[in-house]
Tab-separated table of C-alpha atoms and ligand atoms in Angstrom:
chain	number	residue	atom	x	y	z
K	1	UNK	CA	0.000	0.000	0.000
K	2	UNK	CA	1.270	3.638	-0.677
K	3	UNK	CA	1.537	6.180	1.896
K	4	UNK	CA	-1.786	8.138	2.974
K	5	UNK	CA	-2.279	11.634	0.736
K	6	UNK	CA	0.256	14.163	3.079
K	7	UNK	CA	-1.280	17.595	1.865
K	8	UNK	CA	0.366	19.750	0.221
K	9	UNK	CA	3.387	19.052	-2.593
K	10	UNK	CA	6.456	17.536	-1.073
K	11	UNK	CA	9.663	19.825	-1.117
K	12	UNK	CA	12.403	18.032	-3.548
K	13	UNK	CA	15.496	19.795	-2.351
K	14	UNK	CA	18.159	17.581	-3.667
K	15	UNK	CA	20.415	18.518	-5.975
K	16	UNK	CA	18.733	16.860	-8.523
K	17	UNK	CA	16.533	15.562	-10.161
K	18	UNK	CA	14.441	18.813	-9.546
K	19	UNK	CA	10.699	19.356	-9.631
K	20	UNK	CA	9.332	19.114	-13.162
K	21	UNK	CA	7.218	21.567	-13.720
K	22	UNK	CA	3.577	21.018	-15.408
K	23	UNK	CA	3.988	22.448	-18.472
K	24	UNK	CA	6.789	19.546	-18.958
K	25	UNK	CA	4.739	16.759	-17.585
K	26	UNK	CA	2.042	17.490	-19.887
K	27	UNK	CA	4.379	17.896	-22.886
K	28	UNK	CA	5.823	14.039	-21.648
K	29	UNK	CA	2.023	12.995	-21.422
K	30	UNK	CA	1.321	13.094	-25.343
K	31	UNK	CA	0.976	10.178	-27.463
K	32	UNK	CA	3.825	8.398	-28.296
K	33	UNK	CA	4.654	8.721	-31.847
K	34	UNK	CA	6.130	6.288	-34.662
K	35	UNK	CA	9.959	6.803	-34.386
K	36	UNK	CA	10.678	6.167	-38.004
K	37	UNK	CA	8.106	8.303	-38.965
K	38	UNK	CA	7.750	12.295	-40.834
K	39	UNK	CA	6.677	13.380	-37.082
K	40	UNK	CA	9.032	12.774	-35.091
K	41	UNK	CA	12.119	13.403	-37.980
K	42	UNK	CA	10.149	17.291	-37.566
K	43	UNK	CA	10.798	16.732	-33.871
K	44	UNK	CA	14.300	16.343	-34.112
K	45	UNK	CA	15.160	18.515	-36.626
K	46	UNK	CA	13.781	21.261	-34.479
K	47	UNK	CA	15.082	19.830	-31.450
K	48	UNK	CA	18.988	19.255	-31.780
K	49	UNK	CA	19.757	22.295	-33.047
K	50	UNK	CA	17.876	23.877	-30.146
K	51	UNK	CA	19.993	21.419	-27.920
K	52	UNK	CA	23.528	23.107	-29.152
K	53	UNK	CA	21.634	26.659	-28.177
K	54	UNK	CA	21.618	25.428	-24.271
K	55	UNK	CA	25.179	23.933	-24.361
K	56	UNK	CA	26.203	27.257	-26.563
K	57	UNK	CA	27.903	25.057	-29.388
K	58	UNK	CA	27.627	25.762	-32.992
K	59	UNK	CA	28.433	21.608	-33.058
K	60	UNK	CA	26.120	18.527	-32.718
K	61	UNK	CA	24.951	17.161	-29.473
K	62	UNK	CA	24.284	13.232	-28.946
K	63	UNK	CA	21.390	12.523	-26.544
K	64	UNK	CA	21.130	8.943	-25.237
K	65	UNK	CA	18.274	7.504	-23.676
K	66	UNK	CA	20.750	6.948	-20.538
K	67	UNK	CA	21.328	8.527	-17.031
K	68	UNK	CA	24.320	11.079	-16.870
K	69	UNK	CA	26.723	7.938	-15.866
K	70	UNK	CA	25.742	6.589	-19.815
K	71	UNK	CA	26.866	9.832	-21.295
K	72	UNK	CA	30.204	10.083	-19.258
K	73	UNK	CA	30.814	6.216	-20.828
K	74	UNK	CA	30.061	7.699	-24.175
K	75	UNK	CA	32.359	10.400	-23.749
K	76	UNK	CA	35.321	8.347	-22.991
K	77	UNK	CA	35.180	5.678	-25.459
K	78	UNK	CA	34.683	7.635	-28.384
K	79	UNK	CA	37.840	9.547	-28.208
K	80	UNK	CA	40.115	7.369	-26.234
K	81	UNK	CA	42.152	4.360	-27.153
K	82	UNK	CA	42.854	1.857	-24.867
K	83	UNK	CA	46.086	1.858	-21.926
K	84	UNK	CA	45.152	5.901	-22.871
K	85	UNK	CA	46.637	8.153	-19.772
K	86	UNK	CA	44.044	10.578	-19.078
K	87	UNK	CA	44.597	13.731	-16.060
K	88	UNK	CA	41.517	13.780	-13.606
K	89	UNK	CA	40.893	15.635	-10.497
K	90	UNK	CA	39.777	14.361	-6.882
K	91	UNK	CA	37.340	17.262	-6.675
K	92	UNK	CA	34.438	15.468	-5.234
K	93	UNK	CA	32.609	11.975	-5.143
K	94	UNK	CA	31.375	12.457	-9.420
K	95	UNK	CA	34.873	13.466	-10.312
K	96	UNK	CA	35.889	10.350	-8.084
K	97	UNK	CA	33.152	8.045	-9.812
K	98	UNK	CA	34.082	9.180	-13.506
K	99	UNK	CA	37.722	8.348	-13.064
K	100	UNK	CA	36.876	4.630	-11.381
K	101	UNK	CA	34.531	4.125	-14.609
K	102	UNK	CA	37.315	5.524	-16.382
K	103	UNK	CA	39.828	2.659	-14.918
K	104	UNK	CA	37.654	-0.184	-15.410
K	105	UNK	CA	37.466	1.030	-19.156
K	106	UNK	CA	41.167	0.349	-19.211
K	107	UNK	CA	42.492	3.830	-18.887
K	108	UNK	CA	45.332	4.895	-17.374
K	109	UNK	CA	43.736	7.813	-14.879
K	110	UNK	CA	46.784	9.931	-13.387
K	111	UNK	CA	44.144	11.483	-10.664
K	112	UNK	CA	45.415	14.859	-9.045
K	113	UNK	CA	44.726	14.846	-4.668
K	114	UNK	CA	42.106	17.331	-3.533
K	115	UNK	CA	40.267	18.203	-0.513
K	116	UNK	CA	36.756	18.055	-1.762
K	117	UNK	CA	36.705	22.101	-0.655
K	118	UNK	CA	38.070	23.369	-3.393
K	119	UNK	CA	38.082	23.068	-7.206
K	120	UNK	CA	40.302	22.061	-10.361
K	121	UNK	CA	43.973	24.229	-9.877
K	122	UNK	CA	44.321	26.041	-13.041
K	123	UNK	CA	48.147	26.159	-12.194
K	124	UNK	CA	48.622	22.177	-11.604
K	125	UNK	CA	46.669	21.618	-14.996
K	126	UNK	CA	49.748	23.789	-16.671
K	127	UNK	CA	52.287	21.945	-14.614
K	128	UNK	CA	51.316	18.792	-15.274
K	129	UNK	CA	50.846	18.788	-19.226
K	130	UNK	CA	53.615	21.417	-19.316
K	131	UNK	CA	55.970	18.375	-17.807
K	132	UNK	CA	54.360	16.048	-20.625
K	133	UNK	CA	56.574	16.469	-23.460
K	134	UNK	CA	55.462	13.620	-25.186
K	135	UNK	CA	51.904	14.612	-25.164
K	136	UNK	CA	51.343	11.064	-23.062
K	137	UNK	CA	48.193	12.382	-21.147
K	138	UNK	CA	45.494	12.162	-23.868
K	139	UNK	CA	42.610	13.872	-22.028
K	140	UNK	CA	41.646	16.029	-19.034
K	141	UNK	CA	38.238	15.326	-17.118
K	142	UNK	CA	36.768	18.015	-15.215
K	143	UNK	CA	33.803	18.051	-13.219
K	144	UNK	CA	32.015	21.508	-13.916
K	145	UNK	CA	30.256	21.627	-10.625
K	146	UNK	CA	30.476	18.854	-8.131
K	147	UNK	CA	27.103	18.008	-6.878
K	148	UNK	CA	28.198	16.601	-3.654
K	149	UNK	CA	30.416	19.524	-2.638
K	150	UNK	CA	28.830	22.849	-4.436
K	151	UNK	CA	32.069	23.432	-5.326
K	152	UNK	CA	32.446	24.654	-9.388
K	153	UNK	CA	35.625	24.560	-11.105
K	154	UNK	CA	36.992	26.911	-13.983
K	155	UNK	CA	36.268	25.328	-17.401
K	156	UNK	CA	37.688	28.454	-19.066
K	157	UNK	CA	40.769	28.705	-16.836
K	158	UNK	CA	41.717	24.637	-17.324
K	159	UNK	CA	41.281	25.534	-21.302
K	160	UNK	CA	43.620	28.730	-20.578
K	161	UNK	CA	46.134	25.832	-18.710
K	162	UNK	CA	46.014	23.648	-21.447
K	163	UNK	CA	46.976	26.129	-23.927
K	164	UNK	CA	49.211	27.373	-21.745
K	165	UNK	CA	51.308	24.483	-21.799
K	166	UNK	CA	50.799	24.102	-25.415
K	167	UNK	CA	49.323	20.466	-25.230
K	168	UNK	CA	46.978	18.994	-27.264
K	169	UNK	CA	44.832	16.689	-24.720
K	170	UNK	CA	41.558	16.790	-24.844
K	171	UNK	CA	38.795	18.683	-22.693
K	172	UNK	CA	36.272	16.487	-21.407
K	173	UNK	CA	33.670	18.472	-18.779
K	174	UNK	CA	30.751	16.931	-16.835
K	175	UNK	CA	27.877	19.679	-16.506
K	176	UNK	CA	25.183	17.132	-15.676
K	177	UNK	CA	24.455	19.247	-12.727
K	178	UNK	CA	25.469	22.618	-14.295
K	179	UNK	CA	24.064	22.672	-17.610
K	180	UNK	CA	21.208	25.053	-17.990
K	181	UNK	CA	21.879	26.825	-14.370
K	182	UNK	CA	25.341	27.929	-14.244
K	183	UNK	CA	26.841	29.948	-17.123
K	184	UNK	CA	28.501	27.183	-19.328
K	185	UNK	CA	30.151	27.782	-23.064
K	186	UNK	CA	31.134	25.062	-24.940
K	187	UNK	CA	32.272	26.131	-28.228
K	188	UNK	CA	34.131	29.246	-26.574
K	189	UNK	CA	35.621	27.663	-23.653
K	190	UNK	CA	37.504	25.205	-26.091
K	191	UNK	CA	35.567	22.042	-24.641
K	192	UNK	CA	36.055	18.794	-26.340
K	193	UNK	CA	33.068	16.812	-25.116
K	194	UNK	CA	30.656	18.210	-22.228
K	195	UNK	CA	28.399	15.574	-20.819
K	196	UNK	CA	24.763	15.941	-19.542
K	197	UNK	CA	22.259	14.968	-18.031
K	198	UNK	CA	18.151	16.062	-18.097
K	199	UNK	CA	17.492	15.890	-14.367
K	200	UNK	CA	18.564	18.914	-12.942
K	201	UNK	CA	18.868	22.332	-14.411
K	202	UNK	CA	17.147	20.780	-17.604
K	203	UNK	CA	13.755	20.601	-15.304
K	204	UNK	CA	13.281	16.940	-16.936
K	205	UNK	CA	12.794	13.513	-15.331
K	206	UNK	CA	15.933	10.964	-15.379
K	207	UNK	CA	16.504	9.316	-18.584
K	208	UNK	CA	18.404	11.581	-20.676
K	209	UNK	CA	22.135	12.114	-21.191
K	210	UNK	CA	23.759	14.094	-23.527
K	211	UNK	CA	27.103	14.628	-25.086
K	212	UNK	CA	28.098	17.902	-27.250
K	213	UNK	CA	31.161	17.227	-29.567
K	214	UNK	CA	33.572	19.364	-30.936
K	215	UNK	CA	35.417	18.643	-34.255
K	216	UNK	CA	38.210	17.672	-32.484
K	217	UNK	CA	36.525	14.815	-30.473
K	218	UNK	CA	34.851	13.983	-33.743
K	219	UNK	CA	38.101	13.570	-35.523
K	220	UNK	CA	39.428	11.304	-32.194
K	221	UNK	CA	36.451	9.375	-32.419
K	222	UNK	CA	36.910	8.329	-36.542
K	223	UNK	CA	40.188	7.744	-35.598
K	224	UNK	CA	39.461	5.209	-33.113
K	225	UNK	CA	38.352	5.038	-29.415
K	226	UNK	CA	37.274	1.909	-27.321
K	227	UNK	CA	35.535	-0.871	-28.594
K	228	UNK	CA	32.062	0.585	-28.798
K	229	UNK	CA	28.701	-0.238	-29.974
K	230	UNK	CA	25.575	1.390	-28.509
K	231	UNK	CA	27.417	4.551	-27.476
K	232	UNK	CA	28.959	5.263	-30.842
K	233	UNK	CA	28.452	8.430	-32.360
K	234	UNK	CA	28.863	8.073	-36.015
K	235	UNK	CA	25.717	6.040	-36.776
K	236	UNK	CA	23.783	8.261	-34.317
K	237	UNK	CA	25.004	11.704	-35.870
K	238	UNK	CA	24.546	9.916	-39.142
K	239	UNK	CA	20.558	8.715	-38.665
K	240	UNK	CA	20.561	12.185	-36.699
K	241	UNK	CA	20.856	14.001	-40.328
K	242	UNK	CA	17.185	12.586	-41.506
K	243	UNK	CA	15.768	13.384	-37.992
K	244	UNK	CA	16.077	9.727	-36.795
K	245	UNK	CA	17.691	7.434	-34.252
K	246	UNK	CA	19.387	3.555	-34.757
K	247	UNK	CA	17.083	2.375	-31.860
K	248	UNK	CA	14.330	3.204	-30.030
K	249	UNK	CA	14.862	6.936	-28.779
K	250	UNK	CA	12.472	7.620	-25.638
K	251	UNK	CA	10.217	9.751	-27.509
K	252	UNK	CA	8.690	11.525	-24.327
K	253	UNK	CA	11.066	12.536	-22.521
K	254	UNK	CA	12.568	14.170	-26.075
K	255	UNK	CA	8.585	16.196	-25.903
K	256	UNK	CA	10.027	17.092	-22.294
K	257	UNK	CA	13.138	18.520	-23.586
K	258	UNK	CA	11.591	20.574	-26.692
K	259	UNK	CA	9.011	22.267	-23.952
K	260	UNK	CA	12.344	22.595	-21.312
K	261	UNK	CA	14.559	24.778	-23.632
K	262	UNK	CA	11.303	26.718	-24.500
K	263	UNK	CA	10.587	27.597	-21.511
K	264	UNK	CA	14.778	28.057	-21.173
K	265	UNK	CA	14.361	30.678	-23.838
K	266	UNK	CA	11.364	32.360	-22.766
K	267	UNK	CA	13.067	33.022	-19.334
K	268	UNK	CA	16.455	33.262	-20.987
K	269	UNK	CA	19.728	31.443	-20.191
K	270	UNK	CA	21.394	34.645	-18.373
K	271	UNK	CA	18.278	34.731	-16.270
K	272	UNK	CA	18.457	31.736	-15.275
K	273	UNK	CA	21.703	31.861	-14.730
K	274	UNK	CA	21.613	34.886	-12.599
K	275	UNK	CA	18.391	33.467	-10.787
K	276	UNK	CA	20.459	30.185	-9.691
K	277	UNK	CA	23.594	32.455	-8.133
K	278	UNK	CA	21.465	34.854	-6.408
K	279	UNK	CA	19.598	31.848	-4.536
K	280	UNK	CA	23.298	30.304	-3.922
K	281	UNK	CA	23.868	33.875	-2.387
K	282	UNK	CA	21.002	33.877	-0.440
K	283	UNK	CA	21.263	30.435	1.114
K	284	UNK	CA	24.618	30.848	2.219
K	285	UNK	CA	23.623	34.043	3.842
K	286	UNK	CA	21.698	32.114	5.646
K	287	UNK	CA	24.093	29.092	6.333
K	288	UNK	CA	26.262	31.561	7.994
K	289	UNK	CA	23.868	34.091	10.217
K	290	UNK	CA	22.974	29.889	11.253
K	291	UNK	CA	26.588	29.960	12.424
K	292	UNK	CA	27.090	26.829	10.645
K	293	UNK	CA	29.889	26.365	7.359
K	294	UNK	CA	29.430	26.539	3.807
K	295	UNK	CA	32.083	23.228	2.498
K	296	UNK	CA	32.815	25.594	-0.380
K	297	UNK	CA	36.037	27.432	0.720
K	298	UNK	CA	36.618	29.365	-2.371
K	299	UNK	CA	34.817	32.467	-2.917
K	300	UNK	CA	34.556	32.390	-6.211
K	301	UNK	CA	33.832	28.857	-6.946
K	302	UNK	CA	30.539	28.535	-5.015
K	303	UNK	CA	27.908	26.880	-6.710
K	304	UNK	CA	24.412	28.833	-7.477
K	305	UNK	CA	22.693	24.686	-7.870
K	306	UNK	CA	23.483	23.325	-4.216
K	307	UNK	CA	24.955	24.463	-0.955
K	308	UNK	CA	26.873	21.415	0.861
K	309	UNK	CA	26.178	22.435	4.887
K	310	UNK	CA	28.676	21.397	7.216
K	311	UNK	CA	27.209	19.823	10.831
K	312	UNK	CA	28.823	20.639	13.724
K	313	UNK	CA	31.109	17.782	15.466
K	314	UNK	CA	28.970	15.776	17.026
K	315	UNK	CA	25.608	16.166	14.868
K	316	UNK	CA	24.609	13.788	12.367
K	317	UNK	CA	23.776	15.009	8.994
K	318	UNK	CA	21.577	11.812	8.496
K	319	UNK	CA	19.776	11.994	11.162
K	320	UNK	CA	18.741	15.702	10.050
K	321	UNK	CA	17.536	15.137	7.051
K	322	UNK	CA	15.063	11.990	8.152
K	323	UNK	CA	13.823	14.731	10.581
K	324	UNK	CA	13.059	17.037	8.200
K	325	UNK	CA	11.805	14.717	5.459
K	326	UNK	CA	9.185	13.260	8.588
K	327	UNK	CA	8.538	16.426	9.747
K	328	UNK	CA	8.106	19.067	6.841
K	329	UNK	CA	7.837	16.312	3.886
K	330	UNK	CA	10.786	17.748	2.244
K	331	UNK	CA	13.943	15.937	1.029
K	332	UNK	CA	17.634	17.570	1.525
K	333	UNK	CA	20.545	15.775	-0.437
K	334	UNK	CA	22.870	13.286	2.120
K	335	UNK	CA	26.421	13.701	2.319
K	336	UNK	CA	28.362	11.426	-0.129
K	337	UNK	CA	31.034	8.988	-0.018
K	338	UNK	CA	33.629	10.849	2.635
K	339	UNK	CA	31.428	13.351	3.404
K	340	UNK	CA	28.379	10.690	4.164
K	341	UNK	CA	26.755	11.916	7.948
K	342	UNK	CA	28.922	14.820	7.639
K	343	UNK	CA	26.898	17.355	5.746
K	344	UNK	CA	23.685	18.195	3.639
K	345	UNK	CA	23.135	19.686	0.556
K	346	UNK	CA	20.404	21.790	0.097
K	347	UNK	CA	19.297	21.482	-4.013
K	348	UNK	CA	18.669	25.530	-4.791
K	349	UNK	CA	18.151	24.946	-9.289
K	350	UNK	CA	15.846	24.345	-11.501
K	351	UNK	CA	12.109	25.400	-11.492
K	352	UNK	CA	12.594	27.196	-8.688
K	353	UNK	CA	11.394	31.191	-7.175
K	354	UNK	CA	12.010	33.229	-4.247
K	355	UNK	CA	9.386	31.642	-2.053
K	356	UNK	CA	10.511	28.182	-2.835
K	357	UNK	CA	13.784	28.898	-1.709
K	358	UNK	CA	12.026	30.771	1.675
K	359	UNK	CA	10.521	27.725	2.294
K	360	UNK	CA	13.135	25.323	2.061
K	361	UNK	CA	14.936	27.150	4.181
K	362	UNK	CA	12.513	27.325	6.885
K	363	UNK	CA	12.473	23.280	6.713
K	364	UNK	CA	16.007	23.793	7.407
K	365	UNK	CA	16.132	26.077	10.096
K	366	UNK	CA	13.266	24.615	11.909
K	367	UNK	CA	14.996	21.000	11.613
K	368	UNK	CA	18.339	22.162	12.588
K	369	UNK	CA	16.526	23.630	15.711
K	370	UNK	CA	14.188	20.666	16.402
K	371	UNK	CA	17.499	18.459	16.314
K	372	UNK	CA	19.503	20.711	18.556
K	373	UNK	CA	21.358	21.674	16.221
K	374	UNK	CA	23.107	24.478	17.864
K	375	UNK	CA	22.554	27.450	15.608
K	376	UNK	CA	21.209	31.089	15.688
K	377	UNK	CA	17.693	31.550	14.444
K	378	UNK	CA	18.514	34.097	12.010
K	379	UNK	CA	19.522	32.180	8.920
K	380	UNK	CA	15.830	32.764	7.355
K	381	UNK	CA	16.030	36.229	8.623
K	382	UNK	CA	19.279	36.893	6.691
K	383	UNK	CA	18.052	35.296	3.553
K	384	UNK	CA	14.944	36.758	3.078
K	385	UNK	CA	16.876	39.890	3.375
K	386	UNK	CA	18.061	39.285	0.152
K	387	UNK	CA	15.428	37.670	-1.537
K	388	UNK	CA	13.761	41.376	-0.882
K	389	UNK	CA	16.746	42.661	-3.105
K	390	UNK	CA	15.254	42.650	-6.416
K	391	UNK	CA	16.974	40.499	-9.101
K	392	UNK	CA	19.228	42.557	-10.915
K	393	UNK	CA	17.533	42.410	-15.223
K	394	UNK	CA	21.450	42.167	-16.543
K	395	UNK	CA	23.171	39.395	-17.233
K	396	UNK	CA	25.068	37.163	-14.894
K	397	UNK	CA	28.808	37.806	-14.410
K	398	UNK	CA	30.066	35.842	-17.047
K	399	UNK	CA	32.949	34.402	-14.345
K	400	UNK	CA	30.741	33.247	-11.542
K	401	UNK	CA	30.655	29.904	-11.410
K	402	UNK	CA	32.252	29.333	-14.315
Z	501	PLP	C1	28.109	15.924	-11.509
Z	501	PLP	C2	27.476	14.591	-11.750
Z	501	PLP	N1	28.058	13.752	-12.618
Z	501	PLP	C3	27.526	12.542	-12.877
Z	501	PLP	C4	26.386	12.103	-12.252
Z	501	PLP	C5	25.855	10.717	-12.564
Z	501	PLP	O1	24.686	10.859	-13.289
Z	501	PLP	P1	23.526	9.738	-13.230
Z	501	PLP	O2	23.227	9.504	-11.792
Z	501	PLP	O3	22.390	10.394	-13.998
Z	501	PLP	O4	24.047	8.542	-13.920
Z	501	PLP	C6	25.743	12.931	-11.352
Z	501	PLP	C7	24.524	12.503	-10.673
Z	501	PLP	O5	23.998	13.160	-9.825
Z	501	PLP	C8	26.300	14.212	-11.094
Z	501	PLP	O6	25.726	15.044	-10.229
């Protein structure tokens, strides 16, 4: 039997997948249509090159009917070779999870140390490939923004590194949970392959997972790669050029996407953009009149899609969050891998307003409080004091996040 009716819509504040919003669930709810027919070729002819709008890529995008962890496969075995040394960075539990997948592909990962506070050194990217004179490395990974730390890294500075040190690798760049909140350029940032996902910033259910490609990576990948069948690209791009798929593509969720980037537009991307960093401002405003700790130590790397709270020694992060969820009916994102019991993340993206975000923060403070959590009660106090700030009309700054 399923739980009794609670009243009310449950809060979803993980860091993904977000609320879908009604507009998208009805777009999902029409009839499915004949894949290999004139309707859904229109479809897709409309839709890719709407796609390569939201990753900002004058290039093709690949969408798989996979999760994100399909589309970080894809990536990798199109334009990689096997025993291929790749550079990757210990930035968080994703970045930690792509390089394992990354290993048991047969890749030699040369993974740089980090404290899971901070994100991808520009300067160690340079030193490293700089010391690679015979252009071993093959590939850098970076994760855009780590969704179990709210920690973002540079995608334009690593590019800057790379060139700096005159190497050829690759850029490979996970935005599953930055693409379509946090300011992201693929074509102009110099990225190789960027890898998505549909359940976060996207406003879509799971099921989706994308990969942009530049001509570069499409040169790798007719070169060679890994043994590869389903996650090819050539025979996708090439039944992509008639509107069509070589299997089944999941036809709804592709309605989904088509209403996503429409609404996207109507808001537009530097809204959106702005809108996620100023509710990234405003909950750490409130994290810290709490007294509690952002993880994020690095000003200008904080995330506007999650906030990763630190508990205070002692206080189980865990144990908060099945509080809350019994209490208010709202779900906070659990600590992951090293950080598990350690801290929350509170999911600020997507379909998401001012009053959402006042709301999710009272869960919080009232949890912390009902947990004895020892904190001041002024965190909802300090954020609401700049929720009243109006949202400035210009564009976001082009660096935060970034
Ligand atoms: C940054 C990042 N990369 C990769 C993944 C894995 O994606 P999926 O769970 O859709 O396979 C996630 C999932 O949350 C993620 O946040």
């Amino acid at each position: 039997m399923s739980a009794p009716h609670r009243g009310g819509r449950h809060f979803l504040q993980i860091p993904g997948p977000t609320n879908v919003p009604d507009r998208i669930l009805r777009a999902i709810a029409q009839p499915t249509i004949d894949h290999r027919g004139p309707a859904f070729a229109d479809l897709t002819r409309a839709l890719l090159p709407a796609v390569s709008r939201i990753f900002r890529t004058a290039g093709p995008v690949i969408i798989y009917p996979s999760s994100g962890t399909g589309a970080w496969e894809a990536a990798l075995v199109n334009v990689l070779a096997p025993g291929d040394r790749v550079l990757a960075f210990d930035t968080g539990y994703f970045a930690g999870l792509w390089q394992e997948l990354a290993t048991r592909l047969g890749l030699q990962v040369e993974l740089v140390p980090g404290d899971w506070r901070h994100g991808v050194e520009p300067a160690l990217v340079q030193q490293r490939l700089a010391g690679d004179r015979q252009h071993a490395v093959k590939a850098v990974m970076v994760v855009h923004n780590e969704t179990s730390t709210g920690v973002t890294s540079g995608v334009a500075e690593v590019r800057a590194a790379i060139d700096a040190a005159d190497h050829p690798a690759l850029l490979l760049v996970d935005t599953i949970s930055s693409l379509a909140s946090i300011d992201y350029r693929h074509d102009e940032w110099g990225v190789d392959v960027t890898v998505g996902g549909s359940q976060k910033g996207l406003m879509l259910p799971p099921g989706l997972g994308f990969n942009a490609v530049s001509a570069k990576a499409l040169d790798a990948a007719r070169q060679g790669g890994l043994p590869r069948s389903y996650f090819d690209w050539g025979p996708i791009l090439a039944a992509n050029r008639d509107g069509f798929y070589p299997y089944t593509p999941a036809t709804n969720l592709l309605y989904g996407l088509r209403e996503a980037i429409a609404m996207l537009e109507e808001q537009t991307l530097e809204a959106v953009f702005a809108r996620h960093q100023r509710h990234g401002h405003a909950t750490r405003a409130a994290v810290r009149a709490w007294g509690l700790e952002v993880l994020c130590q690095d000003e200008r790397r904080h995330s506007g899609v999650l906030t990763a709270v630190v508990m205070p020694e002692g206080h189980d992060a865990d144990a908060l969050r099945e509080r809350i969820l019994e209490r208010f009916d709202m779900s906070l994102g659990a600590g992951l891998g090293r950080l598990k019991g350690r801290v929350f993340r509170i999911g600020h993206l997507g379909d998401f307003n001012d009053l959402m975000l006042a709301g999710t923060l009272c869960g919080v403070e009232m949890g912390l409080a009902l947990s004895g959590v020892p904190i001041a009660r002024d965190g909802v106090a300090a954020a609401l004091a700049c929720l009243e700030t109006p949202p400035a009309s210009g564009v976001a700054s082009p660096t935060a996040g970034a």
